[in-house]
């Protein structure tokens, strides 16, 4: 069901001939509360169980499928004049995702969620996407970005970053070992490192732009 819904949203966004707003509202509005319930139930969960130790388990695949759906909902957000709750929940309840990233789920899920958060912080409001400029004054966009920024800055104040691995054993074509003569030191995943850095910097930027006092900015 998750894969089917994700495919419908993605194909709708690709089809230039479709009235995207009408189709998406017709598909997503009846599922709005259900999808938020899924978000709460699937992500607010004890992920340190043995079900998630393998990157090939059914539980892991279900989590990956749900992450794909969240990505599609984020991409579809600007098609509606007022985004649905299911298109906003990733911002408003991002703490679930942050907790999941620091849990013991397979690295492939951590990386996928970190890259999803990167897309969130780079997301533009409907008006900004049309004009090409960036303004944080558009509700509910500003409200959502501020909620995400607050949550990110709260966990960064804790030892959250120290709990995130920056590497899995690097894979190369035909082998999981570095090629002969490869100079890679430490094997850090530079994609994840850059994405995490960007998430923190953008969260700081949004917070500073929306802080009421100089003390709060400091």
Coordinates of C-alpha atoms in Angstrom, one line a residue:
X1 CA 0.0 0.0 0.0
X2 CA 2.8 2.4 0.9
X3 CA 4.6 1.7 -2.4
X4 CA 1.4 2.1 -4.4
X5 CA 0.6 5.5 -2.8
X6 CA 4.2 6.7 -3.3
X7 CA 4.1 5.7 -7.0
X8 CA 0.8 7.5 -7.5
X9 CA 2.1 10.7 -5.9
X10 CA 5.4 10.5 -7.9
X11 CA 3.7 9.8 -11.2
X12 CA 1.2 12.7 -10.6
X13 CA 4.1 15.1 -10.1
X14 CA 5.7 13.9 -13.3
X15 CA 2.6 14.2 -15.5
X16 CA 2.5 17.8 -16.9
X17 CA -1.0 17.3 -18.3
X18 CA -2.6 16.4 -15.0
X19 CA -4.2 19.1 -12.7
X20 CA -1.8 18.1 -9.9
X21 CA -3.5 20.0 -7.1
X22 CA -6.9 18.4 -7.7
X23 CA -5.5 14.9 -8.1
X24 CA -3.3 15.1 -5.0
X25 CA -6.0 16.6 -2.9
X26 CA -8.4 13.8 -4.0
X27 CA -5.9 11.1 -3.2
X28 CA -4.3 12.5 0.0
X29 CA -7.1 14.4 1.8
X30 CA -9.1 11.3 2.8
X31 CA -5.9 9.7 4.0
X32 CA -4.6 12.8 5.9
X33 CA -5.3 11.6 9.4
X34 CA -4.4 8.0 8.6
X35 CA -1.0 9.0 7.3
X36 CA -0.2 11.1 10.3
X37 CA -1.3 8.1 12.4
X38 CA 1.1 5.9 10.4
X39 CA 3.9 8.4 11.0
X40 CA 3.3 8.3 14.8
X41 CA 2.9 4.6 14.9
X42 CA 5.8 3.6 12.6
X43 CA 8.4 6.1 13.7
X44 CA 7.6 6.4 17.4
X45 CA 8.8 2.9 18.0
X46 CA 11.5 0.8 19.7
X47 CA 14.0 0.4 16.9
X48 CA 16.6 -1.3 18.9
X49 CA 14.9 -4.7 18.5
X50 CA 16.4 -7.6 16.5
X51 CA 13.8 -7.0 13.6
X52 CA 15.9 -4.0 12.4
X53 CA 19.4 -5.5 12.7
X54 CA 19.5 -6.6 9.0
X55 CA 19.2 -4.2 6.1
X56 CA 17.2 -6.9 4.3
X57 CA 14.6 -7.7 6.9
X58 CA 10.9 -7.0 6.2
X59 CA 10.8 -4.5 9.0
X60 CA 13.6 -2.5 7.4
X61 CA 12.0 -2.7 4.0
X62 CA 8.8 -1.3 5.4
X63 CA 10.6 1.6 7.0
X64 CA 12.4 2.3 3.7
X65 CA 9.0 2.3 1.9
X66 CA 7.6 4.7 4.4
X67 CA 10.6 7.0 4.1
X68 CA 10.0 7.0 0.3
X69 CA 6.4 8.0 0.9
X70 CA 7.6 10.9 3.2
X71 CA 9.9 12.1 0.4
X72 CA 7.1 12.0 -2.1
X73 CA 4.8 13.9 0.2
X74 CA 7.5 16.6 0.7
X75 CA 7.9 16.9 -3.1
X76 CA 4.1 17.3 -3.5
X77 CA 3.7 19.9 -0.8
X78 CA 3.9 23.0 -3.0
X79 CA 1.2 21.7 -5.4
X80 CA -1.5 22.6 -2.9
X81 CA -2.2 26.2 -1.8
X82 CA -2.4 25.0 1.8
X83 CA -0.4 21.8 2.5
X84 CA -2.2 18.9 4.2
X85 CA -1.2 17.8 7.6
X86 CA 0.4 14.6 6.1
X87 CA 2.7 16.9 4.1
X88 CA 3.6 18.9 7.2
X89 CA 4.1 16.2 9.8
X90 CA 7.7 15.6 8.9
X91 CA 8.5 19.1 9.9
X92 CA 6.2 19.4 12.9
X93 CA 7.3 16.0 14.4
X94 CA 10.8 15.8 13.1
X95 CA 12.0 14.6 16.6
X96 CA 10.7 11.1 15.7
X97 CA 13.1 11.1 12.7
X98 CA 16.0 12.5 14.7
X99 CA 15.5 9.7 17.3
X100 CA 15.4 7.1 14.6
X101 CA 18.7 8.4 13.1
X102 CA 20.5 7.9 16.4
X103 CA 18.9 4.4 17.0
X104 CA 20.4 1.1 16.0
X105 CA 18.6 0.8 12.6
X106 CA 20.8 -0.2 9.6
X107 CA 23.0 2.5 8.2
X108 CA 21.1 2.6 4.9
X109 CA 18.0 3.9 6.7
X110 CA 20.0 6.5 8.7
X111 CA 21.5 7.8 5.5
X112 CA 18.2 7.9 3.7
X113 CA 16.6 9.9 6.6
X114 CA 19.5 12.3 6.8
X115 CA 19.3 13.0 3.1
X116 CA 15.5 13.5 3.5
X117 CA 16.1 16.1 6.2
X118 CA 18.5 17.8 3.9
X119 CA 15.7 18.1 1.3
X120 CA 13.5 19.6 4.1
X121 CA 16.0 22.4 5.0
X122 CA 16.5 23.2 1.3
X123 CA 12.7 23.2 0.6
X124 CA 11.2 26.4 -0.6
X125 CA 7.7 27.6 0.1
X126 CA 5.1 27.6 -2.8
X127 CA 5.6 31.4 -3.3
X128 CA 9.4 31.3 -3.1
X129 CA 9.5 28.4 -5.6
X130 CA 7.6 30.5 -8.1
X131 CA 9.5 33.8 -7.5
X132 CA 13.0 32.2 -7.1
X133 CA 13.6 34.2 -3.9
X134 CA 13.6 33.0 -0.3
X135 CA 11.2 34.4 2.3
X136 CA 10.4 32.8 5.6
X137 CA 7.3 34.9 6.2
X138 CA 4.9 32.5 4.5
X139 CA 2.7 30.5 6.9
X140 CA 2.6 27.6 7.3
X141 CA 6.0 27.3 5.7
X142 CA 7.7 29.5 8.3
X143 CA 6.0 27.7 11.2
X144 CA 7.1 24.3 9.8
X145 CA 10.7 25.4 9.2
X146 CA 10.9 26.9 12.7
X147 CA 9.6 23.7 14.3
X148 CA 12.2 21.7 12.4
X149 CA 15.0 24.1 13.2
X150 CA 14.1 24.1 16.9
X151 CA 14.1 20.3 17.1
X152 CA 17.4 20.0 15.2
X153 CA 19.2 22.6 17.4
X154 CA 17.8 21.0 20.6
X155 CA 19.4 17.6 19.7
X156 CA 22.6 19.1 18.5
X157 CA 23.0 20.6 22.0
X158 CA 22.9 17.0 23.3
X159 CA 25.4 14.4 22.2
X160 CA 23.2 13.5 19.2
X161 CA 25.8 14.1 16.5
X162 CA 28.2 11.8 18.3
X163 CA 25.8 8.9 18.0
X164 CA 25.6 9.0 14.2
X165 CA 28.1 6.8 12.3
X166 CA 29.7 8.5 9.3
X167 CA 30.6 5.3 7.6
X168 CA 29.5 1.8 6.8
X169 CA 32.1 -0.5 5.2
X170 CA 32.5 1.2 1.8
X171 CA 31.2 -0.8 -1.1
X172 CA 32.9 -0.8 -4.5
X173 CA 32.0 -2.5 -7.8
X174 CA 32.4 -6.2 -7.1
X175 CA 33.9 -5.9 -3.7
X176 CA 33.4 -4.4 -0.2
X177 CA 37.1 -3.6 0.1
X178 CA 38.9 -0.5 -1.2
X179 CA 40.5 -0.9 -4.6
X180 CA 44.3 -1.4 -4.6
X181 CA 46.0 2.0 -4.3
X182 CA 42.9 3.7 -3.0
X183 CA 44.0 6.5 -0.7
X184 CA 40.7 6.8 1.1
X185 CA 41.4 7.6 4.8
X186 CA 39.0 6.6 7.5
X187 CA 36.2 5.8 5.0
X188 CA 33.9 8.6 6.2
X189 CA 30.7 9.0 4.2
X190 CA 31.3 12.5 2.8
X191 CA 27.7 12.7 1.5
X192 CA 26.3 12.2 5.0
X193 CA 28.9 14.5 6.6
X194 CA 28.0 17.3 4.2
X195 CA 24.2 16.7 4.6
X196 CA 24.5 16.8 8.4
X197 CA 26.5 20.0 8.3
X198 CA 24.0 21.6 6.0
X199 CA 21.1 20.6 8.2
X200 CA 22.7 22.2 11.3
X201 CA 23.7 25.3 9.4
X202 CA 20.3 25.8 7.8
X203 CA 18.6 25.2 11.2
X204 CA 20.8 28.0 12.7
X205 CA 19.9 30.3 9.8
X206 CA 16.1 29.8 10.1
X207 CA 16.3 30.2 13.9
X208 CA 18.3 33.4 13.7
X209 CA 16.0 34.9 11.1
X210 CA 13.0 34.1 13.4
X211 CA 14.4 34.9 16.8
X212 CA 12.8 37.8 18.6
X213 CA 15.7 38.9 20.7
X214 CA 19.5 39.2 20.5
X215 CA 19.8 37.0 23.6
X216 CA 17.9 34.2 21.9
X217 CA 20.1 34.4 18.8
X218 CA 23.3 34.1 21.0

